[in-house]
Amino acid sequence: MPQWFRTVEEARAPIEQEADLSRAFAIEELSIESVALPFAQAYRRNGDADGYAAGYAAFVRGFSESTFRDLVFAPSSGDARATAELTEEFFARLEARFRARPGEHDYAVRSLVVLLRRN
């Protein structure tokens, strides 16, 4: 699932270039920070591929399950039970892939930090 992480310049532009926003706010701080994923950090410390795989699959499931279930599996599955089974199978296979090749598919997470002051 591709994502776009804004650059500092892309985050700054609307505030500085849009007249109403630039009159209303001043940028006090604007930065992008990498967010460490706990399951990846733990794997690097302890080498527990099972914990890594379970944590990573749960992480991905948290933001993608409804999309896969409703837009990928449901249209072709026929009924709610089959949709649920396909969803479970998908995430079980994903977990198995992460377990077999831990660290190979680490996900990048960036946090945009913006602190504005009202003018």
Coordinates of N, CA, C and O in Angstrom, one line a residue:
M1 N 0.9 -1.2 0.0 CA 0.0 0.0 0.0 C 0.9 1.2 0.0 O 1.5 1.6 1.0
P2 N 1.0 1.9 -1.1 CA 1.9 3.0 -1.2 C 1.4 4.2 -0.3 O 0.2 4.4 -0.1
Q3 N 2.4 4.9 0.1 CA 2.0 6.1 0.9 C 2.9 7.3 0.4 O 4.0 7.0 -0.1
W4 N 2.5 8.5 0.6 CA 3.3 9.6 0.3 C 3.6 10.4 1.6 O 2.6 10.8 2.3
F5 N 4.8 10.6 1.9 CA 5.2 11.4 3.0 C 5.6 12.8 2.5 O 6.6 12.9 1.7
R6 N 4.9 13.8 3.0 CA 5.3 15.1 2.6 C 6.7 15.5 3.0 O 7.1 15.1 4.1
T7 N 7.3 16.3 2.2 CA 8.6 16.9 2.6 C 8.2 18.1 3.4 O 7.1 18.6 3.5
V8 N 9.3 18.7 4.1 CA 9.1 19.9 4.9 C 8.5 21.0 4.0 O 7.6 21.7 4.4
E9 N 9.1 21.1 2.8 CA 8.6 22.2 1.9 C 7.2 22.0 1.5 O 6.4 23.0 1.4
E10 N 6.8 20.8 1.3 CA 5.4 20.5 0.9 C 4.4 20.8 2.1 O 3.3 21.3 1.8
A11 N 4.8 20.6 3.3 CA 4.0 20.9 4.4 C 3.9 22.4 4.7 O 2.9 22.9 5.1
R12 N 5.0 23.1 4.5 CA 5.1 24.5 4.7 C 4.3 25.3 3.7 O 3.7 26.3 4.0
A13 N 4.3 24.9 2.5 CA 3.8 25.7 1.4 C 2.3 26.1 1.6 O 2.0 27.3 1.4
P14 N 1.4 25.3 2.0 CA 0.0 25.8 2.1 C -0.1 26.9 3.1 O -0.9 27.9 2.9
I15 N 0.6 26.8 4.2 CA 0.5 27.8 5.3 C 1.2 29.1 4.8 O 0.7 30.2 5.1
E16 N 2.3 29.0 4.1 CA 3.0 30.3 3.7 C 2.4 30.9 2.4 O 2.4 32.1 2.3
Q17 N 1.8 30.1 1.6 CA 1.4 30.6 0.3 C -0.1 30.9 0.2 O -0.5 31.7 -0.6
E18 N -0.9 30.4 1.1 CA -2.3 30.7 1.1 C -2.5 31.9 2.0 O -2.2 31.9 3.2
A19 N -3.0 33.0 1.5 CA -3.1 34.3 2.2 C -3.8 34.2 3.5 O -3.3 34.7 4.5
D20 N -5.0 33.6 3.6 CA -5.7 33.5 4.9 C -4.9 32.8 5.9 O -4.9 33.2 7.1
L21 N -4.3 31.7 5.5 CA -3.5 30.9 6.5 C -2.3 31.6 7.0 O -1.9 31.6 8.1
S22 N -1.6 32.3 6.0 CA -0.4 33.0 6.4 C -0.7 34.2 7.3 O 0.1 34.5 8.2
R23 N -1.8 34.8 7.2 CA -2.2 35.9 8.1 C -2.6 35.3 9.4 O -2.4 36.0 10.5
A24 N -3.2 34.2 9.5 CA -3.7 33.6 10.7 C -2.7 32.9 11.6 O -2.8 32.9 12.8
F25 N -1.7 32.3 10.9 CA -0.7 31.5 11.6 C 0.7 31.8 11.2 O 1.0 32.1 10.1
A26 N 1.6 31.6 12.2 CA 3.0 31.6 12.0 C 3.5 30.2 12.4 O 3.1 29.6 13.3
I27 N 4.5 29.7 11.6 CA 5.0 28.3 11.9 C 6.1 28.5 12.9 O 7.1 29.1 12.7
E28 N 5.9 27.8 14.1 CA 6.9 27.8 15.1 C 7.8 26.7 14.9 O 9.0 26.8 15.2
E29 N 7.3 25.5 14.5 CA 8.2 24.3 14.3 C 7.5 23.5 13.2 O 6.3 23.4 13.1
L30 N 8.3 23.0 12.3 CA 7.9 22.1 11.3 C 9.0 21.1 11.0 O 10.1 21.5 10.6
S31 N 8.8 19.8 11.3 CA 9.8 18.8 11.0 C 9.1 17.5 10.7 O 7.9 17.3 10.9
I32 N 10.0 16.6 10.2 CA 9.5 15.3 9.9 C 10.4 14.3 10.7 O 11.7 14.5 10.6
E33 N 9.8 13.4 11.4 CA 10.6 12.5 12.2 C 10.2 11.1 11.8 O 9.1 10.7 11.5
S34 N 11.2 10.2 11.8 CA 11.0 8.8 11.6 C 10.4 8.2 12.9 O 10.8 8.6 14.0
V35 N 9.5 7.3 12.7 CA 8.8 6.7 13.8 C 9.3 5.2 13.9 O 9.2 4.5 12.9
A36 N 9.9 4.8 15.0 CA 10.3 3.5 15.2 C 9.2 2.5 15.4 O 8.2 2.9 16.1
L37 N 9.2 1.4 14.7 CA 8.2 0.4 14.9 C 8.6 -0.6 16.0 O 9.7 -1.2 15.9
P38 N 7.8 -0.7 17.1 CA 8.2 -1.5 18.2 C 8.6 -3.0 17.8 O 9.6 -3.5 18.3
F39 N 7.8 -3.6 16.9 CA 8.1 -5.0 16.6 C 9.4 -5.1 15.8 O 10.1 -6.1 16.0
A40 N 9.8 -4.1 15.0 CA 11.0 -4.2 14.3 C 12.2 -4.0 15.3 O 13.2 -4.6 15.2
Q41 N 12.0 -3.0 16.2 CA 13.1 -2.8 17.2 C 13.3 -4.0 18.0 O 14.5 -4.4 18.3
A42 N 12.2 -4.6 18.5 CA 12.3 -5.9 19.3 C 13.0 -7.0 18.5 O 13.9 -7.7 19.1
Y43 N 12.7 -7.1 17.3 CA 13.4 -8.2 16.5 C 14.9 -7.9 16.4 O 15.7 -8.9 16.5
R44 N 15.3 -6.7 16.2 CA 16.7 -6.4 16.1 C 17.4 -6.7 17.4 O 18.6 -7.0 17.4
R45 N 16.7 -6.5 18.5 CA 17.3 -6.8 19.8 C 17.3 -8.3 20.1 O 18.3 -8.8 20.6
N46 N 16.2 -9.0 19.9 CA 16.1 -10.4 20.4 C 16.0 -11.5 19.3 O 16.0 -12.6 19.6
G47 N 15.9 -11.1 18.0 CA 15.8 -12.1 16.9 C 14.6 -12.9 16.9 O 14.5 -14.0 16.3
D48 N 13.5 -12.5 17.7 CA 12.3 -13.3 17.7 C 11.4 -13.1 16.5 O 10.6 -12.1 16.4
A49 N 11.6 -14.0 15.5 CA 10.9 -13.9 14.2 C 9.3 -14.0 14.4 O 8.6 -13.4 13.7
D50 N 8.9 -14.9 15.4 CA 7.5 -15.1 15.6 C 6.8 -13.8 16.1 O 5.8 -13.4 15.7
G51 N 7.5 -13.2 17.1 CA 7.0 -11.9 17.6 C 7.0 -10.8 16.6 O 6.0 -10.0 16.5
Y52 N 8.1 -10.7 15.8 CA 8.1 -9.8 14.7 C 7.0 -10.0 13.8 O 6.3 -9.0 13.4
A53 N 6.8 -11.2 13.3 CA 5.7 -11.5 12.3 C 4.3 -11.2 12.9 O 3.5 -10.5 12.2
A54 N 4.1 -11.5 14.1 CA 2.8 -11.3 14.7 C 2.5 -9.8 14.8 O 1.4 -9.3 14.5
G55 N 3.5 -9.1 15.3 CA 3.4 -7.6 15.5 C 3.2 -6.9 14.2 O 2.4 -6.0 14.1
Y56 N 4.0 -7.3 13.2 CA 4.0 -6.6 11.9 C 2.6 -6.9 11.2 O 2.0 -6.0 10.7
A57 N 2.2 -8.1 11.2 CA 0.9 -8.4 10.6 C -0.3 -7.7 11.3 O -1.2 -7.2 10.7
A58 N -0.2 -7.6 12.6 CA -1.2 -6.8 13.4 C -1.2 -5.4 13.0 O -2.2 -4.7 12.9
F59 N 0.0 -4.8 12.9 CA 0.2 -3.4 12.5 C -0.5 -3.2 11.1 O -1.3 -2.2 10.9
V60 N -0.1 -4.0 10.1 CA -0.7 -3.8 8.8 C -2.2 -4.0 8.8 O -2.9 -3.3 8.2
R61 N -2.6 -5.0 9.5 CA -4.1 -5.3 9.6 C -4.8 -4.0 10.2 O -5.9 -3.7 9.8
G62 N -4.2 -3.4 11.1 CA -4.9 -2.2 11.8 C -5.2 -1.1 10.8 O -6.3 -0.4 11.0
F63 N -4.5 -0.9 9.8 CA -4.8 0.2 8.8 C -5.3 -0.3 7.5 O -5.7 0.5 6.7
S64 N -5.3 -1.6 7.3 CA -5.7 -2.1 5.9 C -6.8 -3.1 5.9 O -7.3 -3.4 4.8
E65 N -7.2 -3.7 7.0 CA -8.1 -4.8 7.0 C -9.5 -4.4 6.3 O -9.9 -5.1 5.4
S66 N -10.0 -3.3 6.6 CA -11.3 -2.9 6.0 C -11.2 -2.7 4.5 O -12.1 -3.1 3.8
T67 N -10.1 -2.2 4.1 CA -9.9 -2.0 2.6 C -9.9 -3.3 1.9 O -10.5 -3.5 0.9
F68 N -9.0 -4.2 2.4 CA -8.9 -5.5 1.8 C -10.3 -6.3 1.9 O -10.7 -6.8 0.9
R69 N -10.9 -6.3 3.0 CA -12.1 -7.1 3.2 C -13.2 -6.5 2.3 O -13.8 -7.3 1.6
D70 N -13.4 -5.2 2.4 CA -14.6 -4.6 1.7 C -14.4 -4.4 0.2 O -15.4 -4.5 -0.6
L71 N -13.2 -4.1 -0.2 CA -13.0 -3.7 -1.6 C -12.2 -4.7 -2.4 O -12.3 -4.7 -3.7
V72 N -11.6 -5.7 -1.8 CA -10.8 -6.7 -2.5 C -11.5 -8.1 -2.4 O -11.8 -8.7 -3.4
F73 N -11.8 -8.5 -1.2 CA -12.3 -9.9 -1.0 C -13.8 -9.9 -1.1 O -14.3 -10.9 -1.7
A74 N -14.6 -9.0 -0.6 CA -16.1 -9.1 -0.6 C -16.7 -9.2 -2.0 O -17.6 -10.0 -2.2
P75 N -16.2 -8.3 -2.9 CA -16.8 -8.4 -4.2 C -16.8 -9.7 -4.9 O -17.6 -10.0 -5.8
S76 N -15.8 -10.5 -4.6 CA -15.6 -11.8 -5.3 C -15.9 -13.0 -4.5 O -15.9 -14.1 -5.0
S77 N -16.2 -12.8 -3.2 CA -16.3 -14.0 -2.3 C -17.7 -14.6 -2.2 O -17.8 -15.8 -1.9
G78 N -18.7 -13.8 -2.5 CA -20.1 -14.4 -2.4 C -20.9 -14.2 -1.2 O -22.1 -13.9 -1.3
D79 N -20.2 -14.2 0.0 CA -21.0 -14.0 1.2 C -20.1 -13.6 2.3 O -18.8 -13.6 2.2
A80 N -20.7 -13.1 3.4 CA -19.9 -12.6 4.6 C -18.9 -13.6 5.1 O -17.8 -13.3 5.5
R81 N -19.3 -14.9 5.2 CA -18.5 -15.9 5.8 C -17.2 -16.1 4.9 O -16.1 -16.2 5.4
A82 N -17.4 -16.2 3.6 CA -16.3 -16.4 2.7 C -15.4 -15.2 2.7 O -14.2 -15.3 2.7
T83 N -16.0 -14.0 2.8 CA -15.1 -12.8 3.0 C -14.3 -12.8 4.2 O -13.1 -12.5 4.2
A84 N -14.9 -13.2 5.3 CA -14.1 -13.3 6.6 C -13.0 -14.4 6.4 O -11.9 -14.1 6.9
E85 N -13.3 -15.5 5.8 CA -12.3 -16.5 5.6 C -11.1 -16.0 4.8 O -9.9 -16.3 5.1
L86 N -11.4 -15.4 3.7 CA -10.4 -14.8 2.8 C -9.5 -13.8 3.6 O -8.3 -13.8 3.4
T87 N -10.2 -13.0 4.4 CA -9.5 -11.9 5.1 C -8.5 -12.6 6.1 O -7.3 -12.2 6.2
E88 N -9.0 -13.6 6.8 CA -8.1 -14.3 7.8 C -7.0 -15.0 7.0 O -5.8 -15.0 7.5
E89 N -7.3 -15.7 5.9 CA -6.2 -16.3 5.2 C -5.1 -15.3 4.7 O -3.9 -15.6 4.7
F90 N -5.6 -14.2 4.2 CA -4.6 -13.2 3.7 C -3.7 -12.8 4.8 O -2.5 -12.7 4.6
F91 N -4.2 -12.4 6.0 CA -3.4 -12.0 7.1 C -2.5 -13.1 7.7 O -1.4 -12.9 8.1
A92 N -3.0 -14.3 7.6 CA -2.2 -15.5 8.1 C -1.0 -15.6 7.1 O 0.1 -15.9 7.6
R93 N -1.3 -15.5 5.8 CA -0.2 -15.6 4.9 C 0.8 -14.5 5.0 O 2.0 -14.7 4.8
L94 N 0.3 -13.3 5.2 CA 1.2 -12.1 5.4 C 2.1 -12.4 6.6 O 3.3 -12.1 6.6
E95 N 1.5 -12.8 7.7 CA 2.3 -13.1 8.9 C 3.4 -14.2 8.6 O 4.5 -14.1 9.1
A96 N 3.0 -15.2 7.9 CA 4.0 -16.3 7.5 C 5.1 -15.7 6.7 O 6.3 -16.1 6.9
R97 N 4.8 -14.8 5.8 CA 5.8 -14.2 5.0 C 6.8 -13.4 5.8 O 8.0 -13.4 5.7
F98 N 6.2 -12.6 6.8 CA 7.1 -11.8 7.7 C 7.9 -12.7 8.5 O 9.1 -12.4 8.8
R99 N 7.4 -13.8 9.0 CA 8.1 -14.8 9.8 C 9.3 -15.4 9.0 O 10.4 -15.6 9.5
A100 N 9.0 -15.7 7.8 CA 10.0 -16.4 6.9 C 11.2 -15.4 6.5 O 12.3 -15.9 6.3
R101 N 10.9 -14.1 6.4 CA 11.9 -13.2 6.0 C 11.8 -11.9 6.9 O 11.6 -10.8 6.4
P102 N 12.1 -12.1 8.2 CA 12.0 -10.9 9.1 C 12.9 -9.8 8.7 O 14.1 -10.1 8.4
G103 N 12.4 -8.6 8.8 CA 13.3 -7.4 8.5 C 13.4 -7.0 7.0 O 13.8 -5.9 6.7
E104 N 13.0 -7.9 6.1 CA 13.1 -7.7 4.7 C 12.1 -6.6 4.2 O 12.4 -5.9 3.2
H105 N 11.0 -6.6 4.8 CA 9.9 -5.7 4.3 C 9.6 -4.6 5.3 O 8.4 -4.2 5.4
D106 N 10.5 -4.1 6.1 CA 10.2 -3.1 7.1 C 9.5 -1.9 6.5 O 9.9 -1.4 5.5
Y107 N 8.5 -1.5 7.2 CA 7.7 -0.4 6.8 C 8.2 0.9 7.3 O 8.7 1.0 8.4
A108 N 8.2 1.9 6.4 CA 8.7 3.3 6.9 C 7.5 4.1 7.3 O 6.5 4.2 6.7
V109 N 7.7 4.7 8.5 CA 6.7 5.6 9.0 C 7.3 6.9 9.3 O 8.4 7.0 10.0
R110 N 6.7 8.0 8.9 CA 7.2 9.3 9.1 C 6.1 10.1 9.8 O 5.0 10.0 9.4
S111 N 6.5 10.9 10.8 CA 5.5 11.8 11.5 C 5.8 13.2 11.1 O 6.9 13.7 11.3
L112 N 4.8 13.9 10.7 CA 4.9 15.3 10.4 C 4.5 16.1 11.6 O 3.4 15.9 12.1
V113 N 5.5 16.9 12.1 CA 5.2 17.7 13.3 C 5.1 19.1 12.9 O 6.0 19.7 12.3
V114 N 4.0 19.7 13.2 CA 3.7 21.1 12.9 C 3.2 21.8 14.1 O 2.2 21.4 14.7
L115 N 3.9 22.9 14.5 CA 3.5 23.7 15.6 C 3.2 25.1 15.1 O 4.1 25.7 14.6
L116 N 2.0 25.5 15.2 CA 1.6 26.8 14.7 C 1.3 27.8 15.8 O 0.8 27.4 16.9
R117 N 1.5 29.0 15.6 CA 1.1 30.1 16.6 C 0.1 31.0 15.8 O 0.3 31.4 14.7
R118 N -1.0 31.2 16.5 CA -2.0 32.1 15.9 C -1.5 33.6 16.0 O -1.0 34.0 17.0
N119 N -1.5 34.2 14.8 CA -1.1 35.6 14.8 C -2.1 36.6 15.4 O -3.3 36.3 15.5

